Short mmCIF file of C-alpha atoms in Angstrom, two decimals:
data_model
loop_
_atom_site.label_atom_id
_atom_site.label_comp_id
_atom_site.label_asym_id
_atom_site.label_seq_id
_atom_site.Cartn_x
_atom_site.Cartn_y
_atom_site.Cartn_z
CA MET A 1 24.24 -84.68 45.67
CA GLU A 2 22.69 -82.60 49.05
CA THR A 3 25.11 -80.54 49.23
CA ASP A 4 24.70 -78.56 45.44
CA TRP A 5 22.73 -76.01 46.36
CA ILE A 6 25.83 -74.67 49.03
CA TRP A 7 28.02 -74.83 46.35
CA GLY A 8 25.83 -73.07 44.05
CA LEU A 9 24.94 -70.40 46.47
CA ILE A 10 28.69 -70.11 46.69
CA GLY A 11 29.71 -70.50 43.51
CA GLY A 12 26.56 -67.89 42.09
CA GLY A 13 27.95 -65.44 45.00
CA LEU A 14 31.48 -65.28 43.55
CA ILE A 15 29.63 -65.05 39.97
CA GLY A 16 28.09 -61.65 41.25
CA LEU A 17 31.32 -60.65 42.89
CA GLY A 18 33.25 -60.88 39.28
CA GLY A 19 29.94 -58.87 37.82
CA ALA A 20 30.18 -56.06 40.85
CA VAL A 21 34.21 -55.74 40.31
CA TYR A 22 33.50 -55.50 36.22
CA LEU A 23 30.83 -52.40 37.08
CA LEU A 24 32.37 -50.68 40.33
CA GLY A 25 35.89 -50.83 38.85
CA ASN A 26 35.50 -51.02 35.12
CA GLY A 27 32.51 -49.63 34.50
CA ARG A 28 31.30 -52.47 32.05
CA ILE A 29 28.99 -55.06 32.78
CA MET A 30 29.78 -57.99 32.50
CA GLY A 31 27.87 -60.35 30.11
CA ALA A 32 29.90 -63.39 28.76
CA SER A 33 28.49 -63.54 25.17
CA GLY A 34 29.13 -59.90 24.92
CA ILE A 35 32.65 -59.99 25.53
CA ILE A 36 33.46 -63.29 23.88
CA GLY A 37 31.14 -61.23 20.32
CA GLY A 38 33.77 -58.11 21.41
CA LEU A 39 36.87 -60.53 20.61
CA ILE A 40 35.69 -61.73 16.70
CA ASP A 41 34.00 -58.90 15.09
CA SER A 42 33.91 -54.98 15.00
CA THR A 43 32.27 -53.66 17.88
CA GLU A 44 34.77 -53.36 20.93
CA ARG A 45 37.68 -53.11 19.15
CA LYS A 46 38.85 -50.59 21.38
CA LEU A 47 37.81 -52.71 24.05
CA LEU A 48 39.81 -55.66 22.45
CA SER A 49 42.58 -55.92 25.33
CA GLU A 50 40.29 -55.98 28.38
CA ASN A 51 37.93 -57.94 27.07
CA ILE A 52 41.21 -61.07 26.21
CA ALA A 53 42.13 -60.43 29.77
CA PHE A 54 38.48 -60.97 31.53
CA LEU A 55 38.48 -64.04 29.21
CA ALA A 56 42.32 -65.52 30.67
CA GLY A 57 40.71 -65.21 33.62
CA VAL A 58 37.63 -67.05 33.24
CA VAL A 59 39.41 -69.75 31.51
CA LEU A 60 42.86 -70.17 33.93
CA LEU A 61 40.87 -70.05 37.93
CA PRO A 62 38.15 -72.98 36.56
CA LEU A 63 42.00 -74.83 35.24
CA LEU A 64 43.93 -73.98 38.31
CA LEU A 65 40.82 -74.97 40.99
CA HIS A 66 41.08 -78.34 38.47
CA GLN A 67 44.94 -78.39 38.41
CA LEU A 68 45.17 -77.23 42.46
CA PHE A 69 42.93 -79.23 44.25
CA SER A 70 42.14 -81.77 41.59
CA ILE A 71 38.25 -80.97 41.84
CA GLN A 72 37.15 -83.48 39.53
CA ILE A 73 34.19 -82.12 37.21
CA SER A 74 32.17 -84.70 34.81
CA THR A 75 30.46 -81.64 32.01
CA HIS A 76 27.93 -85.19 30.86
CA MET A 77 28.80 -83.16 27.86
CA THR A 78 27.11 -84.97 24.86
CA SER A 79 28.86 -86.37 22.10
CA ASN A 80 26.12 -86.06 19.23
CA VAL A 81 28.05 -83.65 16.79
CA THR A 82 24.44 -82.67 15.25
CA ILE A 83 23.66 -81.23 18.18
CA ILE A 84 26.14 -79.62 19.31
CA ILE A 85 26.74 -78.04 16.11
CA ALA A 86 22.82 -76.31 16.37
CA ALA A 87 23.05 -75.78 19.73
CA GLY A 88 26.42 -73.83 18.74
CA LEU A 89 24.86 -72.24 16.18
CA LEU A 90 22.25 -71.07 18.19
CA VAL A 91 23.74 -69.80 21.39
CA GLY A 92 25.67 -67.78 19.66
CA ILE A 93 23.38 -66.39 17.51
CA GLY A 94 20.76 -65.84 19.75
CA THR A 95 23.22 -63.93 22.63
CA ARG A 96 24.14 -61.22 19.68
CA ILE A 97 20.64 -61.11 18.17
CA ALA A 98 19.42 -60.65 22.06
CA ASN A 99 22.39 -58.36 23.13
CA GLY A 100 23.64 -60.67 26.43
CA CYS A 101 22.89 -64.93 27.87
CA THR A 102 23.03 -65.24 31.39
CA SER A 103 25.37 -63.13 33.00
CA GLY A 104 24.42 -59.65 30.92
CA HIS A 105 20.70 -60.55 30.59
CA GLY A 106 20.37 -62.61 33.75
CA VAL A 107 22.80 -61.75 37.12
CA CYS A 108 23.35 -58.28 35.67
CA GLY A 109 20.33 -57.62 34.07
CA ILE A 110 17.38 -58.82 36.83
CA SER A 111 19.64 -57.00 39.02
CA ARG A 112 19.63 -53.61 37.53
CA LEU A 113 15.69 -54.29 37.67
CA SER A 114 16.04 -53.59 34.08
CA LEU A 115 13.09 -54.87 32.30
CA ARG A 116 14.93 -56.22 29.25
CA GLY A 117 17.11 -58.28 30.85
CA ILE A 118 14.00 -59.53 32.95
CA VAL A 119 11.97 -60.06 29.18
CA ALA A 120 14.90 -62.32 27.91
CA THR A 121 15.09 -64.19 30.92
CA VAL A 122 12.10 -65.87 30.57
CA PHE A 123 12.13 -66.14 26.97
CA TYR A 124 15.28 -68.05 26.90
CA ILE A 125 13.99 -69.65 29.53
CA LEU A 126 10.79 -71.12 28.08
CA ALA A 127 12.82 -71.91 25.21
CA GLY A 128 14.86 -74.15 27.07
CA GLY A 129 12.47 -76.11 29.23
CA LEU A 130 10.32 -76.69 26.17
CA THR A 131 13.15 -77.68 24.72
CA LEU A 132 14.32 -80.51 26.90
CA VAL A 133 9.30 -80.75 26.79
CA LEU A 134 10.83 -81.78 23.24
CA PHE A 135 13.62 -83.06 21.96
CA ARG A 136 13.98 -84.97 25.64
CA HIS A 137 11.01 -86.31 26.51
CA ILE A 138 8.09 -86.45 23.14
CA TRP A 139 11.40 -87.18 21.06
CA GLY A 140 14.28 -88.61 23.39
CA VAL A 141 17.46 -87.43 21.31
CA ILE A 142 18.87 -85.61 24.34
CA MET B 1 44.58 -51.26 36.43
CA ARG B 2 41.76 -52.01 34.10
CA LEU B 3 43.81 -55.47 32.92
CA PHE B 4 43.76 -56.16 36.37
CA LEU B 5 41.12 -55.77 36.84
CA SER B 6 39.73 -57.68 34.28
CA PHE B 7 41.47 -60.35 34.55
CA LEU B 8 39.91 -60.65 39.01
CA ALA B 9 36.23 -60.09 36.93
CA GLY B 10 36.39 -62.76 34.66
CA GLY B 11 38.79 -65.06 37.15
CA LEU B 12 36.10 -64.33 39.96
CA PHE B 13 33.61 -65.44 37.02
CA GLY B 14 35.06 -68.32 36.53
CA ALA B 15 35.79 -69.77 39.89
CA GLY B 16 31.95 -69.46 40.32
CA LEU B 17 30.76 -70.88 37.25
CA PHE B 18 33.40 -73.93 38.26
CA LEU B 19 32.40 -74.48 41.50
CA SER B 20 28.58 -74.06 41.68
CA GLY B 21 28.67 -76.76 38.75
CA MET B 22 27.29 -74.58 36.07
CA THR B 23 30.30 -76.08 33.75
CA ASP B 24 28.28 -79.82 34.30
CA THR B 25 25.74 -79.65 31.45
CA SER B 26 23.46 -82.46 33.15
CA LYS B 27 23.10 -79.64 35.77
CA VAL B 28 21.71 -76.87 34.01
CA GLN B 29 19.82 -79.53 31.57
CA GLY B 30 18.60 -80.62 34.96
CA TRP B 31 17.39 -77.07 36.21
CA LEU B 32 15.35 -76.55 32.80
CA ASP B 33 14.18 -79.94 32.30
CA VAL B 34 11.05 -79.20 35.48
CA PHE B 35 9.53 -82.73 34.09
CA GLY B 36 11.83 -84.51 34.93
CA ASP B 37 14.89 -85.28 37.76
CA TRP B 38 14.53 -81.44 38.51
CA ASP B 39 17.93 -80.17 40.11
CA PRO B 40 16.92 -77.03 41.82
CA THR B 41 20.38 -75.55 42.34
CA LEU B 42 20.82 -72.93 39.23
CA ALA B 43 18.03 -71.53 40.33
CA PHE B 44 20.34 -70.91 44.05
CA VAL B 45 23.56 -69.65 41.78
CA LEU B 46 21.64 -66.81 39.83
CA GLY B 47 19.98 -66.07 43.30
CA GLY B 48 23.79 -66.39 44.50
CA ALA B 49 24.78 -64.15 41.32
CA ILE B 50 22.08 -61.22 41.41
CA ILE B 51 22.61 -60.49 45.21
CA PRO B 52 26.00 -58.83 44.96
CA MET B 53 24.80 -56.94 41.48
CA PHE B 54 21.72 -55.67 43.54
CA PHE B 55 24.25 -53.74 46.14
CA ALA B 56 26.41 -52.82 43.30
CA TRP B 57 24.32 -51.36 41.07
CA ARG B 58 22.70 -48.75 44.18
CA LEU B 59 26.50 -47.84 44.68
CA THR B 60 26.58 -46.16 41.08
CA PRO B 61 25.01 -43.45 41.14
CA GLY B 62 26.19 -40.14 42.07
CA ARG B 63 30.08 -42.32 41.58
CA ALA B 64 32.11 -42.85 38.66
CA PRO B 65 34.18 -46.51 37.88
CA LEU B 66 37.45 -46.38 39.14
CA VAL B 67 39.12 -46.71 36.33
CA GLY B 68 37.32 -43.34 35.27
CA GLY B 69 34.40 -42.94 32.83
CA HIS B 70 30.83 -43.40 33.70
CA PHE B 71 28.56 -46.35 34.67
CA PRO B 72 27.16 -47.56 31.64
CA THR B 73 23.49 -46.17 31.62
CA PRO B 74 20.17 -48.12 31.99
CA SER B 75 18.60 -48.71 28.52
CA SER B 76 16.08 -48.02 26.81
CA PRO B 77 12.91 -50.36 28.12
CA GLU B 78 12.31 -51.00 24.54
CA LEU B 79 11.07 -54.75 23.83
CA ASP B 80 11.31 -55.73 20.40
CA HIS B 81 11.87 -58.52 18.24
CA ARG B 82 15.40 -58.65 18.36
CA LEU B 83 14.98 -59.21 22.57
CA VAL B 84 12.46 -62.19 22.30
CA ILE B 85 13.07 -63.94 19.14
CA GLY B 86 16.89 -63.61 20.02
CA SER B 87 16.65 -64.58 23.49
CA VAL B 88 14.00 -67.80 21.76
CA MET B 89 16.72 -69.23 19.86
CA PHE B 90 19.22 -69.09 22.80
CA GLY B 91 17.03 -71.17 25.32
CA MET B 92 16.80 -73.97 23.06
CA GLY B 93 20.35 -74.19 21.93
CA TRP B 94 20.69 -73.95 25.90
CA GLY B 95 18.52 -76.42 25.93
CA LEU B 96 19.91 -78.80 24.12
CA VAL B 97 23.18 -78.69 25.18
CA GLY B 98 23.36 -77.38 28.65
CA LEU B 99 25.59 -74.54 27.89
CA CYS B 100 25.72 -70.61 27.54
CA PRO B 101 28.49 -68.35 26.68
CA GLY B 102 30.03 -68.43 30.20
CA PRO B 103 30.43 -72.12 31.23
CA VAL B 104 31.98 -73.29 27.42
CA ILE B 105 34.80 -71.28 28.15
CA ALA B 106 35.42 -71.88 31.47
CA SER B 107 35.11 -75.06 30.60
CA ILE B 108 36.52 -75.46 27.27
CA THR B 109 40.13 -76.71 29.46
CA TYR B 110 38.30 -79.83 30.50
CA ASN B 111 35.60 -79.99 28.49
CA GLY B 112 36.85 -82.30 25.64
CA TRP B 113 36.28 -81.96 21.89
CA GLY B 114 33.11 -81.34 22.14
CA GLY B 115 33.32 -78.21 24.05
CA VAL B 116 35.31 -77.19 21.32
CA LEU B 117 33.67 -77.82 19.22
CA PHE B 118 30.61 -76.42 20.55
CA LEU B 119 32.91 -72.90 21.02
CA ALA B 120 33.79 -73.01 17.13
CA ALA B 121 30.08 -72.75 15.81
CA MET B 122 28.80 -70.48 19.18
CA LEU B 123 31.95 -68.53 17.38
CA ALA B 124 30.43 -68.96 13.78
CA GLY B 125 27.16 -68.07 14.95
CA MET B 126 28.28 -64.55 16.19
CA LEU B 127 29.92 -64.21 13.56
CA ALA B 128 26.47 -64.50 11.29
CA ALA B 129 24.51 -62.93 13.53
CA PRO B 130 24.75 -59.43 12.41
CA LYS B 131 23.35 -61.06 8.55
CA PHE B 132 20.19 -62.67 10.39
CA GLY B 133 19.68 -60.21 12.60
CA VAL B 134 18.75 -58.04 9.54
CA GLN B 135 16.66 -60.47 7.89
CA LEU B 136 14.64 -60.78 11.05
CA ASP B 137 14.42 -56.79 11.20
CA ARG B 138 12.62 -57.29 7.20
CA LEU B 139 10.75 -60.31 8.10
CA ALA B 140 9.16 -57.68 11.06
CA THR B 141 8.83 -54.69 9.11
CA LYS B 142 6.39 -56.96 6.21
CA ALA B 143 4.24 -58.52 9.89
#
């Protein structure tokens, strides 16, 4: 749609504001994979309640917007079980090995001009693009 | 205070992911799919998010976080096999379904059983990651 980029910019601005609140307020880098990972392993025991509060906000606000303004979102989620499990495993292992995902390396890393953030972002975008070429255009499975 | 600020940051993050369309997997895959019907939205989201963060980082030198303590020190600029291989694996999973960790959580209430299954697989992968990392380090030292 023609207005998609405006909503992208507005939504992106809110994401950046969230990161700024987390950084300037709590002194922490807003990385989704780190916060989620911190819930299930022992790396962030002391920050457990903080991580849960953050994730509660991430779940509740979309739910509220969804219910209050009845904005319909079609997620176009695939129903291919094999693809879902493989992709979930890859995202889980990959983000923990690389120590970050789109929010940590992408948003917080690039804005800090961090070399690690920039390199990680280049590699996951290239890998994602190549995956689309192989699995959509060559093999036609997604 | 810490908890309130965490909740506020998470709320802004979730609302941003929702309004920007990033919980729609077709928009993410559409951006990665440069040879298909390319969708530029994600570039605006990333750009829009980097701008406030850029100014936030500029405010950190010589100051302390609101709740006290210290700002995170810059990570060592070391580029290692973990960063590259991990990012490539993440990128493959991201491309296959069009979900990354933030949007998985943001969309969990309206993404059906597929979202729940993806989250379960992702958590399993996160639990397996330390062991996988050790194997990776072993291979890297041999090579």
